[in-house]
mmCIF file of C-alpha atoms in Angstrom:
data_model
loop_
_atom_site.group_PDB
_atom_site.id
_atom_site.type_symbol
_atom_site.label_atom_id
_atom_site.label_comp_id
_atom_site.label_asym_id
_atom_site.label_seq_id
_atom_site.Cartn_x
_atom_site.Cartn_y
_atom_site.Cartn_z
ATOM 1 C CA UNK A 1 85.598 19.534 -135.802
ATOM 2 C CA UNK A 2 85.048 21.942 -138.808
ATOM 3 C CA UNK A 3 88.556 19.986 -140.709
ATOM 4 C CA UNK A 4 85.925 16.527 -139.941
ATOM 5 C CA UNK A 5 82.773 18.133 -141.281
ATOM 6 C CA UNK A 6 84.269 19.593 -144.464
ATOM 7 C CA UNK A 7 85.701 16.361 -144.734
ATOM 8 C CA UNK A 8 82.134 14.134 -144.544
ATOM 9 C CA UNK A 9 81.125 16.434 -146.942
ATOM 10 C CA UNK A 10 83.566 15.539 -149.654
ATOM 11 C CA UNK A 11 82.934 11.851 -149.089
ATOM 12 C CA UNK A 12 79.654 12.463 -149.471
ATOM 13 C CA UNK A 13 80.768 13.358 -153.377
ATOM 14 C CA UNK A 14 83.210 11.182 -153.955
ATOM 15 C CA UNK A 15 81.002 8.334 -153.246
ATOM 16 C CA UNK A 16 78.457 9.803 -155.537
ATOM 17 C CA UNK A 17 81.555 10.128 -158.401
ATOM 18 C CA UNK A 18 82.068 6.431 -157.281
ATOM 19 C CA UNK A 19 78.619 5.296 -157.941
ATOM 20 C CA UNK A 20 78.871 7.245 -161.356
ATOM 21 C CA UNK A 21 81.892 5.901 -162.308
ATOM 22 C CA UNK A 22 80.783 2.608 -161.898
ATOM 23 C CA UNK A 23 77.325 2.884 -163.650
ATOM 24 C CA UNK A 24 79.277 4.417 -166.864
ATOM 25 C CA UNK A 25 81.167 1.313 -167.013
ATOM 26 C CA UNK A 26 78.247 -0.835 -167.302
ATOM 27 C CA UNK A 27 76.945 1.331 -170.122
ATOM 28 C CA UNK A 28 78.977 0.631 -172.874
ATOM 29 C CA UNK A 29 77.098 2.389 -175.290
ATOM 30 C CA UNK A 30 77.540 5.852 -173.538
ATOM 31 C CA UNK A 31 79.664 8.707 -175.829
ATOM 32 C CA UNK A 32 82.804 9.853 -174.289
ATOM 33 C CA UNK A 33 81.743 13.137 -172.278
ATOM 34 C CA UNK A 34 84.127 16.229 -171.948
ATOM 35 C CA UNK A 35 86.559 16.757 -169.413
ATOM 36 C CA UNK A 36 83.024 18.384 -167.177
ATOM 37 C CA UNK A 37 81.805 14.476 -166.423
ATOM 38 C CA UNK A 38 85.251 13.712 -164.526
ATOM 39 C CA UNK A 39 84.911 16.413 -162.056
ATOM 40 C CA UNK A 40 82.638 16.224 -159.689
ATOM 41 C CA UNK A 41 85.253 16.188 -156.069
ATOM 42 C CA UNK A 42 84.589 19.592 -154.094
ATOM 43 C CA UNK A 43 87.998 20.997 -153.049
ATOM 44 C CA UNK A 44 88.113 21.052 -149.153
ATOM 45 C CA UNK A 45 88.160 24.600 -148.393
ATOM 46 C CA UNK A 46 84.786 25.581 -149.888
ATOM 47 C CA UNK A 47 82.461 22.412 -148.760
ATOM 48 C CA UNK A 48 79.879 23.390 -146.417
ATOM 49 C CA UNK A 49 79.476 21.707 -142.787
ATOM 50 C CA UNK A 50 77.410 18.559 -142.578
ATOM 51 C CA UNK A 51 74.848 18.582 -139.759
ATOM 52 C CA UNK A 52 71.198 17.195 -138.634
ATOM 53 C CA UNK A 53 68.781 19.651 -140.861
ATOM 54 C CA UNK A 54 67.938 22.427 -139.411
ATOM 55 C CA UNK A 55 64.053 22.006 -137.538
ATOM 56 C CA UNK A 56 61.333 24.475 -138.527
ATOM 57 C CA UNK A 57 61.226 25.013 -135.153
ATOM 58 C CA UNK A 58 64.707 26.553 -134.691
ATOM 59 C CA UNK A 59 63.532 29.253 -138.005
ATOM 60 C CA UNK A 60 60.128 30.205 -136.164
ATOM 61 C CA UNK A 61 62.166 31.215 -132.623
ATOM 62 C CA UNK A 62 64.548 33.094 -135.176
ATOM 63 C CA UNK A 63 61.142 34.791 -136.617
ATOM 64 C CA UNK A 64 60.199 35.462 -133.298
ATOM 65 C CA UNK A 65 62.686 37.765 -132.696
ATOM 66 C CA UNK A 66 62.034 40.195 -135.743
ATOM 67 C CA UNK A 67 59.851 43.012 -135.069
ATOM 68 C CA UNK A 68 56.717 43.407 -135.820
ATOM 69 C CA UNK A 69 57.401 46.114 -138.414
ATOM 70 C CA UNK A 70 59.806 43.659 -140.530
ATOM 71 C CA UNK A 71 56.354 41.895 -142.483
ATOM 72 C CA UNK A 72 55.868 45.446 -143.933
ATOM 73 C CA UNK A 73 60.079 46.007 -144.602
ATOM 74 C CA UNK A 74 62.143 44.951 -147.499
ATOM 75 C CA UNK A 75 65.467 46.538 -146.849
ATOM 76 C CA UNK A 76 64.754 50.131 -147.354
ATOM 77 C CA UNK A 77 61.194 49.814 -148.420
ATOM 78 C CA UNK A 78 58.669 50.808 -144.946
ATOM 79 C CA UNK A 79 55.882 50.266 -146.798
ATOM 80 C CA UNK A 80 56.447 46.752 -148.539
ATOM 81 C CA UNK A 81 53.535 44.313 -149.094
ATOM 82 C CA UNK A 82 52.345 41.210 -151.753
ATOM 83 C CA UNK A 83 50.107 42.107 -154.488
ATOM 84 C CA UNK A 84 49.507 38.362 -155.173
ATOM 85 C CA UNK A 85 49.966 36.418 -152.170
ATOM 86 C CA UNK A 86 49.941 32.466 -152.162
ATOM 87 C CA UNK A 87 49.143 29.995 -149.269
ATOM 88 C CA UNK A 88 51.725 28.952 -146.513
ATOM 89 C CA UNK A 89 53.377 25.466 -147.097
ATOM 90 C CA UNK A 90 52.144 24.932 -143.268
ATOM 91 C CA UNK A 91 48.699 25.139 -145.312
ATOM 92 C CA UNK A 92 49.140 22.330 -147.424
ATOM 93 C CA UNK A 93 48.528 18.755 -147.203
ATOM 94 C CA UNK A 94 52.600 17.911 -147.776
ATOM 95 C CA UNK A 95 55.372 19.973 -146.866
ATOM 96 C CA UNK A 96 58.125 20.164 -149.921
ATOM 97 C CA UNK A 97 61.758 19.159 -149.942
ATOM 98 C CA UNK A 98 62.595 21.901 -152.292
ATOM 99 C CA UNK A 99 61.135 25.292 -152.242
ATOM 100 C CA UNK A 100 61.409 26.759 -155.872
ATOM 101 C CA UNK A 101 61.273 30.202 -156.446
ATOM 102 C CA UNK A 102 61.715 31.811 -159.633
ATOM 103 C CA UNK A 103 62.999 35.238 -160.975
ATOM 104 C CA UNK A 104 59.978 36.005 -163.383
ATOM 105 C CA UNK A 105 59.536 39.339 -165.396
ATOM 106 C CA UNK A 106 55.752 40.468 -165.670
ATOM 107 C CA UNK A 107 55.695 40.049 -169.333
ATOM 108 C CA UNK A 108 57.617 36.428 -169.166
ATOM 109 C CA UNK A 109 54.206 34.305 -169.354
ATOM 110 C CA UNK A 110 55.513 31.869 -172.208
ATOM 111 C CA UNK A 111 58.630 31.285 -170.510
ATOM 112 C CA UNK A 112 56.444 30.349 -166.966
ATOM 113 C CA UNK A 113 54.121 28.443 -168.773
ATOM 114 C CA UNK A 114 57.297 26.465 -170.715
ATOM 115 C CA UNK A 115 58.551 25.854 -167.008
ATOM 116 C CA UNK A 116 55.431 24.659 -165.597
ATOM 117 C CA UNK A 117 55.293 21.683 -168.555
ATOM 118 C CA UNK A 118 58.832 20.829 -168.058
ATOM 119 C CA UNK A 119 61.401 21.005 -165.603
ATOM 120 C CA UNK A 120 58.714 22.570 -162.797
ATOM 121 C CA UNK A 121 55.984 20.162 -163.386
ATOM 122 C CA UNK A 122 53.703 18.881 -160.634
ATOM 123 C CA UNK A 123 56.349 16.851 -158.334
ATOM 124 C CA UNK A 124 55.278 15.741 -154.643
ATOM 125 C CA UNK A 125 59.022 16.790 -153.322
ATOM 126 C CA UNK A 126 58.748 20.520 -154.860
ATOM 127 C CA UNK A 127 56.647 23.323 -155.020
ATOM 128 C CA UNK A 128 57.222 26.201 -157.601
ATOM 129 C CA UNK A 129 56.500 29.967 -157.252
ATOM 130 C CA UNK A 130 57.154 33.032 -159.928
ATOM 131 C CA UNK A 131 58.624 35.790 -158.173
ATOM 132 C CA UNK A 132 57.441 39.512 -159.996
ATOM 133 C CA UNK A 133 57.564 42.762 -158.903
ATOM 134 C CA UNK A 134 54.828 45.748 -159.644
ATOM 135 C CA UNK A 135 53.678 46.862 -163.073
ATOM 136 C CA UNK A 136 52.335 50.259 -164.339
ATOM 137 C CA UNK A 137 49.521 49.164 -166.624
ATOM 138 C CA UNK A 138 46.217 48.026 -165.381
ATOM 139 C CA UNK A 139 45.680 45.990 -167.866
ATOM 140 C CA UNK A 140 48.786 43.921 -167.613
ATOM 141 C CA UNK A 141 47.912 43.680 -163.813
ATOM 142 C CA UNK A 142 45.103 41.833 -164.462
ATOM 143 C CA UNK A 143 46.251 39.552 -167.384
ATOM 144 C CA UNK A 144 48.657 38.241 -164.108
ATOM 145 C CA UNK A 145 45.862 38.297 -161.682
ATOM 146 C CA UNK A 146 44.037 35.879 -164.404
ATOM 147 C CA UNK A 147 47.165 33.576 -164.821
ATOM 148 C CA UNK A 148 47.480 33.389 -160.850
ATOM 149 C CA UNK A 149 43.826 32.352 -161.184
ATOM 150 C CA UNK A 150 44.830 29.522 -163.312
ATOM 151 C CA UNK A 151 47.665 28.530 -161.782
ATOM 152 C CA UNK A 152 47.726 29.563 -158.168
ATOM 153 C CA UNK A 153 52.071 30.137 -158.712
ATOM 154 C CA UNK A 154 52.815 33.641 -158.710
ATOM 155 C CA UNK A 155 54.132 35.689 -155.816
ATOM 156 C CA UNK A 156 54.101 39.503 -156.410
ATOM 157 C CA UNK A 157 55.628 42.394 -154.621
ATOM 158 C CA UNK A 158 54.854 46.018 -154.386
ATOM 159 C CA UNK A 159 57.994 47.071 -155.538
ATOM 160 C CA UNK A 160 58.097 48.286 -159.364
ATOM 161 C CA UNK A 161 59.604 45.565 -161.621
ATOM 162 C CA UNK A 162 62.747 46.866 -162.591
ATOM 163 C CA UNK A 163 66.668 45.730 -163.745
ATOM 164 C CA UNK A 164 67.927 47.824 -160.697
ATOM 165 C CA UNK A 165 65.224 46.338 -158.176
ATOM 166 C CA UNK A 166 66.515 43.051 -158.295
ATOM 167 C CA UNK A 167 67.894 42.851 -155.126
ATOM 168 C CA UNK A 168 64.355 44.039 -153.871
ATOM 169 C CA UNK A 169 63.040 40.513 -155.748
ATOM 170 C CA UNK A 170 65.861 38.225 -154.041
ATOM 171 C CA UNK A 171 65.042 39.393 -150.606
ATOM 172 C CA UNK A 172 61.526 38.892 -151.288
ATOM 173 C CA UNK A 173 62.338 34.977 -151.904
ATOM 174 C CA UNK A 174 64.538 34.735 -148.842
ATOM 175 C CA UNK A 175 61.648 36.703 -147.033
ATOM 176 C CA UNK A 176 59.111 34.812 -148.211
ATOM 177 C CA UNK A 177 60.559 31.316 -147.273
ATOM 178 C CA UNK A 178 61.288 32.641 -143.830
ATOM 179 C CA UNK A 179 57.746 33.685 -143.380
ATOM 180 C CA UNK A 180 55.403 31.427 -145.288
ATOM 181 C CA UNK A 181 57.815 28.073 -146.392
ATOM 182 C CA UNK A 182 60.354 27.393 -143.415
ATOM 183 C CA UNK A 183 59.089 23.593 -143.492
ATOM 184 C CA UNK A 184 60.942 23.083 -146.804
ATOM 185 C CA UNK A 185 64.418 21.423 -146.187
ATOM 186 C CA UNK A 186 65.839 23.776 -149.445
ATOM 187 C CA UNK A 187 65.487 27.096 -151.672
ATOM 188 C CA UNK A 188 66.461 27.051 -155.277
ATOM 189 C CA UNK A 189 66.764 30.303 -156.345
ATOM 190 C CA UNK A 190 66.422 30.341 -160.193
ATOM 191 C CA UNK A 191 65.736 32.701 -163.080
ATOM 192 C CA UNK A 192 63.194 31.536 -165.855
ATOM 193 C CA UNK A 193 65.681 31.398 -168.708
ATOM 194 C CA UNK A 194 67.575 28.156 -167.428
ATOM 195 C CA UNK A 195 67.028 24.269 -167.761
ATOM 196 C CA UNK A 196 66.758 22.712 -164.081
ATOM 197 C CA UNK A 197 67.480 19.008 -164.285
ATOM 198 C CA UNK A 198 65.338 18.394 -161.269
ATOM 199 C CA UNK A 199 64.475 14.973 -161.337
ATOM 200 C CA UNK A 200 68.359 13.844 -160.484
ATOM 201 C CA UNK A 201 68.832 17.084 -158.655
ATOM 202 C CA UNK A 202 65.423 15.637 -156.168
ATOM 203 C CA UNK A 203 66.989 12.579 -155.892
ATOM 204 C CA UNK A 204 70.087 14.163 -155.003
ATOM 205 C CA UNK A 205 68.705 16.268 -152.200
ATOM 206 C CA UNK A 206 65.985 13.765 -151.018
ATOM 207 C CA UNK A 207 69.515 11.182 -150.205
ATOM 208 C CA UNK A 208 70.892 12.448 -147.261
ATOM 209 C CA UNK A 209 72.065 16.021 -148.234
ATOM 210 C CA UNK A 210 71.204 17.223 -144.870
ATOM 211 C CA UNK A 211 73.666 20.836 -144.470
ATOM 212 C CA UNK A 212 73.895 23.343 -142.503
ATOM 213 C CA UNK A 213 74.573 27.319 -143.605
ATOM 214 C CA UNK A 214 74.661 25.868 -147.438
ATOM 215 C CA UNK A 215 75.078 28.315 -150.471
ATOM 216 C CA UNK A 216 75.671 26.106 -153.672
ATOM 217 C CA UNK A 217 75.978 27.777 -156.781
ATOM 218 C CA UNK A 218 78.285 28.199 -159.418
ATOM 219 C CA UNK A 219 80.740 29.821 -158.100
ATOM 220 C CA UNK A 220 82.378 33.112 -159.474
ATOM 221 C CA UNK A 221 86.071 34.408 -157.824
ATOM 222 C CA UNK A 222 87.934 37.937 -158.747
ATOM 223 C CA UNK A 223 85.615 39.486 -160.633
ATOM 224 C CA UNK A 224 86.471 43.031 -161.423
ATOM 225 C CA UNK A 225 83.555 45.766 -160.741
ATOM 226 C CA UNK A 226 82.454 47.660 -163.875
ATOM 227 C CA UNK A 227 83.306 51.355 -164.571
ATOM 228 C CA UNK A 228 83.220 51.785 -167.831
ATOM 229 C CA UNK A 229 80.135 53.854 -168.851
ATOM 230 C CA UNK A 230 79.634 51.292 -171.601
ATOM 231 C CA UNK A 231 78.963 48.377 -169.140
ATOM 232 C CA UNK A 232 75.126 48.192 -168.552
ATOM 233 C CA UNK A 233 77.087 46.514 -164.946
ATOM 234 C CA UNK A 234 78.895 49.254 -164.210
ATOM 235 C CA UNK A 235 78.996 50.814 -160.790
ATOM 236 C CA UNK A 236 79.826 53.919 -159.599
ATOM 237 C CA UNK A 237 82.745 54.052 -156.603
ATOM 238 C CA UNK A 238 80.484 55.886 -154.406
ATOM 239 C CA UNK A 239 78.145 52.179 -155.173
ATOM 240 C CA UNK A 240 80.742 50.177 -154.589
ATOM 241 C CA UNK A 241 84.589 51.280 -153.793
ATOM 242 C CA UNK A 242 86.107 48.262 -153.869
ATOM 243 C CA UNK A 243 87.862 46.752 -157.398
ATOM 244 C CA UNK A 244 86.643 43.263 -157.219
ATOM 245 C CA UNK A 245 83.800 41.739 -155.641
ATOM 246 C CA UNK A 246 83.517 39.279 -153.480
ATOM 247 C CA UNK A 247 83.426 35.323 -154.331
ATOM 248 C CA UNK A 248 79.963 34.846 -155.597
ATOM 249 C CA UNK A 249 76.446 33.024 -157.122
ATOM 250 C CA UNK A 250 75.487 34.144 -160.128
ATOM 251 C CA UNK A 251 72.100 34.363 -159.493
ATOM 252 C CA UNK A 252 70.547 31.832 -162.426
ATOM 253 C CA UNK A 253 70.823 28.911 -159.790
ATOM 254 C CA UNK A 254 71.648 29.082 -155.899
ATOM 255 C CA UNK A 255 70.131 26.595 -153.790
ATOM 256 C CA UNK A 256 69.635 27.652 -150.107
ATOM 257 C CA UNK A 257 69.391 25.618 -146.700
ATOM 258 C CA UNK A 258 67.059 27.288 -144.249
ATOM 259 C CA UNK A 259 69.451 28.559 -141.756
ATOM 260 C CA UNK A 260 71.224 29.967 -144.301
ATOM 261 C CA UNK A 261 68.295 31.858 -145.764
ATOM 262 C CA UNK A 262 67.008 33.317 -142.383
ATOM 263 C CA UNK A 263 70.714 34.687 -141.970
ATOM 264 C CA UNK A 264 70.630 35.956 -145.311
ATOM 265 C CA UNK A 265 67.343 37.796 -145.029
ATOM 266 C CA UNK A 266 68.093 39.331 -141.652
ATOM 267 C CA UNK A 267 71.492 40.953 -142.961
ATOM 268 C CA UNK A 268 69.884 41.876 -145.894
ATOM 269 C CA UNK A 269 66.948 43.594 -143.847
ATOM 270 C CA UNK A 270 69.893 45.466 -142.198
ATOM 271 C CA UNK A 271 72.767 46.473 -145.021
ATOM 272 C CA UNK A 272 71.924 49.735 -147.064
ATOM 273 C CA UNK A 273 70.791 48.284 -150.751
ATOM 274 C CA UNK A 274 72.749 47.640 -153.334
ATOM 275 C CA UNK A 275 71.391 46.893 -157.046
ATOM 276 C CA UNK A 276 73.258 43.820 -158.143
ATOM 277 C CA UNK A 277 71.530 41.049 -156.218
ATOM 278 C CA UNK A 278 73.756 38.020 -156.760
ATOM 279 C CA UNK A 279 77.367 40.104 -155.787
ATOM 280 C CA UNK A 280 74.584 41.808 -152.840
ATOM 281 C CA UNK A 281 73.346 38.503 -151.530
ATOM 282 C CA UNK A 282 75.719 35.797 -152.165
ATOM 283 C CA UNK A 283 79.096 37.566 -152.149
ATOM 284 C CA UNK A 284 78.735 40.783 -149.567
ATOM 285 C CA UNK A 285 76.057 39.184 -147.654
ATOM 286 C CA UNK A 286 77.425 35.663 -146.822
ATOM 287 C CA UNK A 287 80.608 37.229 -145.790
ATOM 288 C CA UNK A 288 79.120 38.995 -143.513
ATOM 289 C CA UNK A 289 76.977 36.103 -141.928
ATOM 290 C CA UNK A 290 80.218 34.401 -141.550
ATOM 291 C CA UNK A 291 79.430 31.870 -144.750
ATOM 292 C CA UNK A 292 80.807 30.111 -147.364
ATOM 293 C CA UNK A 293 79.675 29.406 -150.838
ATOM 294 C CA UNK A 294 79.748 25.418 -151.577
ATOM 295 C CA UNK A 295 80.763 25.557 -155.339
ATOM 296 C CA UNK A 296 78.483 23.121 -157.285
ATOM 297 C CA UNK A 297 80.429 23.920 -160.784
ATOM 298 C CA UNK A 298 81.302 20.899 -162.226
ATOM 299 C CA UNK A 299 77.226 20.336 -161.897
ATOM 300 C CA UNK A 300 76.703 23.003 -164.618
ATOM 301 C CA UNK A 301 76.565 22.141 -168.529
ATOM 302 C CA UNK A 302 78.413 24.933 -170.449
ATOM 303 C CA UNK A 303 77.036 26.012 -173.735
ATOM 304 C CA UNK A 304 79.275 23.931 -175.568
ATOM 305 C CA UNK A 305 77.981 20.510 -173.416
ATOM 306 C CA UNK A 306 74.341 21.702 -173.662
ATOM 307 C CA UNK A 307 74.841 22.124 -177.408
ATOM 308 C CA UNK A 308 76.405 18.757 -177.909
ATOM 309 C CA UNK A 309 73.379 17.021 -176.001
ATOM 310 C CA UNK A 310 70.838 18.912 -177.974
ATOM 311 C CA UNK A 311 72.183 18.031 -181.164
ATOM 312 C CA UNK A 312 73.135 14.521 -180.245
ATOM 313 C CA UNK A 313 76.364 14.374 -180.399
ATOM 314 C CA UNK A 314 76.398 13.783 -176.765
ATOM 315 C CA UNK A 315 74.668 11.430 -174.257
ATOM 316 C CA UNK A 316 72.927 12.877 -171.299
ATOM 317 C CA UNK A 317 73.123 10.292 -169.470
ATOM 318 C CA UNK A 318 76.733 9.905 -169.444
ATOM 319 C CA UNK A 319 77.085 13.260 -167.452
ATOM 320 C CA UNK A 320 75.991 14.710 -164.250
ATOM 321 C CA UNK A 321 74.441 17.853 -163.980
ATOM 322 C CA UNK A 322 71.921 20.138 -162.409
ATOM 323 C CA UNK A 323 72.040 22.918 -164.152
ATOM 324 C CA UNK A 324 72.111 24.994 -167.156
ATOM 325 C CA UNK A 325 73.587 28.843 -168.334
ATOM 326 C CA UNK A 326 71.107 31.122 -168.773
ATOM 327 C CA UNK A 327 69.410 32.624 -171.538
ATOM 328 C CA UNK A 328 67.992 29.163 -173.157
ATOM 329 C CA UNK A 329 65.521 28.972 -176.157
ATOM 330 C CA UNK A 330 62.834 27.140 -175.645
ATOM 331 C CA UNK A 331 63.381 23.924 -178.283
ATOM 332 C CA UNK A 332 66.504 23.528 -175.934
ATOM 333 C CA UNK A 333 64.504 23.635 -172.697
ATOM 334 C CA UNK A 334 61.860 20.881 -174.091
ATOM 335 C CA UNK A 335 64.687 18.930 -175.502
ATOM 336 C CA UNK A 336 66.797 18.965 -172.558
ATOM 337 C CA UNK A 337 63.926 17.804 -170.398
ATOM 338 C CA UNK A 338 62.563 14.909 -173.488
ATOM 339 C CA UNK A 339 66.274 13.525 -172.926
ATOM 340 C CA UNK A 340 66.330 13.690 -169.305
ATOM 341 C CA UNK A 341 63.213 11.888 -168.703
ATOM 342 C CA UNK A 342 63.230 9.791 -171.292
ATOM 343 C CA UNK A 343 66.963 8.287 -169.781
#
């Protein structure tokens, strides 16, 4: 049964690479892409199982059973609460395919504002949220509260925001879609320094993507843990005793089915906290919840593509992707999302 699931899934791609491959050779003006636009097939053992979508109602009986104490726990915090809160999607007039919440810093509020004019921009099948944690100054507290005021898009926790309290902000997005957003039929987890080609990547998951316990990321595999005292990664053996962790998401991009988060957030509610949230979540965590990751690589531009479709030299709509690497400028973000809804 499991052999026949994995197995719908990969037709699902292959007929997508079909469909591709038979657009491009309509468009004979496309540029040649790199080797990236001729691999989109999932190898076997890593596609997720294909099921009905999981109901809202089937992640409300699974809420029933938390304590009452778990809307005031994150992890090891007892005392855990939202300093900006936002409304339910039960609360609003359409319920969204995609659920996206964002890995914000405080002090980000160009890069949230670039977000909200490109790539997250007012779309019926999404709704986007900032994720932040706590700041010190009063006055930067209420230059936030004023923003939220505008834009009614930030979620903030109590927790201070801090490199090593990551994890903290990851389980507040898998808490917060358990709790306030189980009616969306995905999560993308994202940070605010990557391109999101969501207009395809809609499209994509408004066609029949319907999954069960789906993690789809880029996928990372033997990565050796940092000691050296050098690393601003590394971590201690009393941290973490193993010498490689786990297969796992980097955390600029993970999209989520529902089951998958509620699973996620209950281990995580129940595993002693470790600081580096993508190896934490999507590599110790979905091993433990009996998962596997769904690698969505070949849907990623390297630097090199993104660079090549910047400047021109390639055409964007001769390749296939979701996603970007981190740590874009912002020309690249607005030109990335000029060529992508201009094609």
């Amino acid at each position: 049964m499991v052999l026949y699931e994995r197995r719908s899934v990969l037709v699902l791609f292959i007929g997508l690479l079909l469909c591709i491959t038979i657009w491009r050779a309509s468009q004979p003006q496309l540029v040649p892409t790199t080797e990236f636009t001729y691999r989109y097939g999932l190898p076997h053992h890593h596609v997720a199982n294909v099921t009905s979508s999981t109901s809202t109602a089937t992640v409300l009986a699974t809420l029933e059973d938390l304590p009452a104490s778990d809307r005031h726990k994150l992890i090891d915090l007892v005392n855990f609460e939202y300093v900006i809160e936002q409304k339910s999607c039960s609360e609003l007039h359409l319920q969204p395919l995609v659920l996206i919440l964002v890995h914000s810093a405080p002090g980000n509020g160009e890069k949230r504002k670039l977000i909200r004019r490109t790539w997250g921009r007012d779309d019926a099948r999404a709704r986007l949220l900032f994720l932040l944690g706590a700041v010190e100054s009063p006055a930067e507290q209420v230059d936030l509260q004023n923003e939220n005021r505008r834009h009614g898009d930030l979620v903030q926790g109590n927790f201070v925001d801090a490199y090593r309290n990551m994890t903290y902000k990851h389980a507040m997005a898998l808490k917060w879609f358990t709790y306030y957003c189980p009616e969306a039929h995905f999560l993308l987890k994202t940070d605010d320094d990557v391109f999101v080609n969501s207009p395809t990547m809609f499209d994509f998951l408004e066609n029949g993507v319907d999954r069960r316990r789906l993690v789809a990321c880029y996928e990372v595999q033997g990565a050796r843990v940092k000691r050296s005292y050098r690393s601003k990664w590394r971590v201690s053996t009393k941290e973490y005793r193993e010498k490689y962790y786990p297969a796992y998401c980097p955390g600029f991009s993970i999209i989520y089915s529902p089951d998958a988060v509620v699973l996620l957030y209950r281990e995580a509610q129940r595993n002693p906290y470790f600081w580096i949230d993508d190896v934490h979540v999507t590599g110790t965590l979905v091993q433990k919840t009996n998962m596997t990751i769904t690698p969505l690589n070949p849907l990623f531009l390297t630097r090199s593509q993104m660079n090549s479709i910047v400047n021109g030299r390639l055409n964007a709509t001769s390749s296939l992707f979701f996603f970007t690497i981190p740590d874009l400028k912002e020309w690249e973000i607005v030109t990335l999302w000029k060529i992508v809804t201009s094609s």
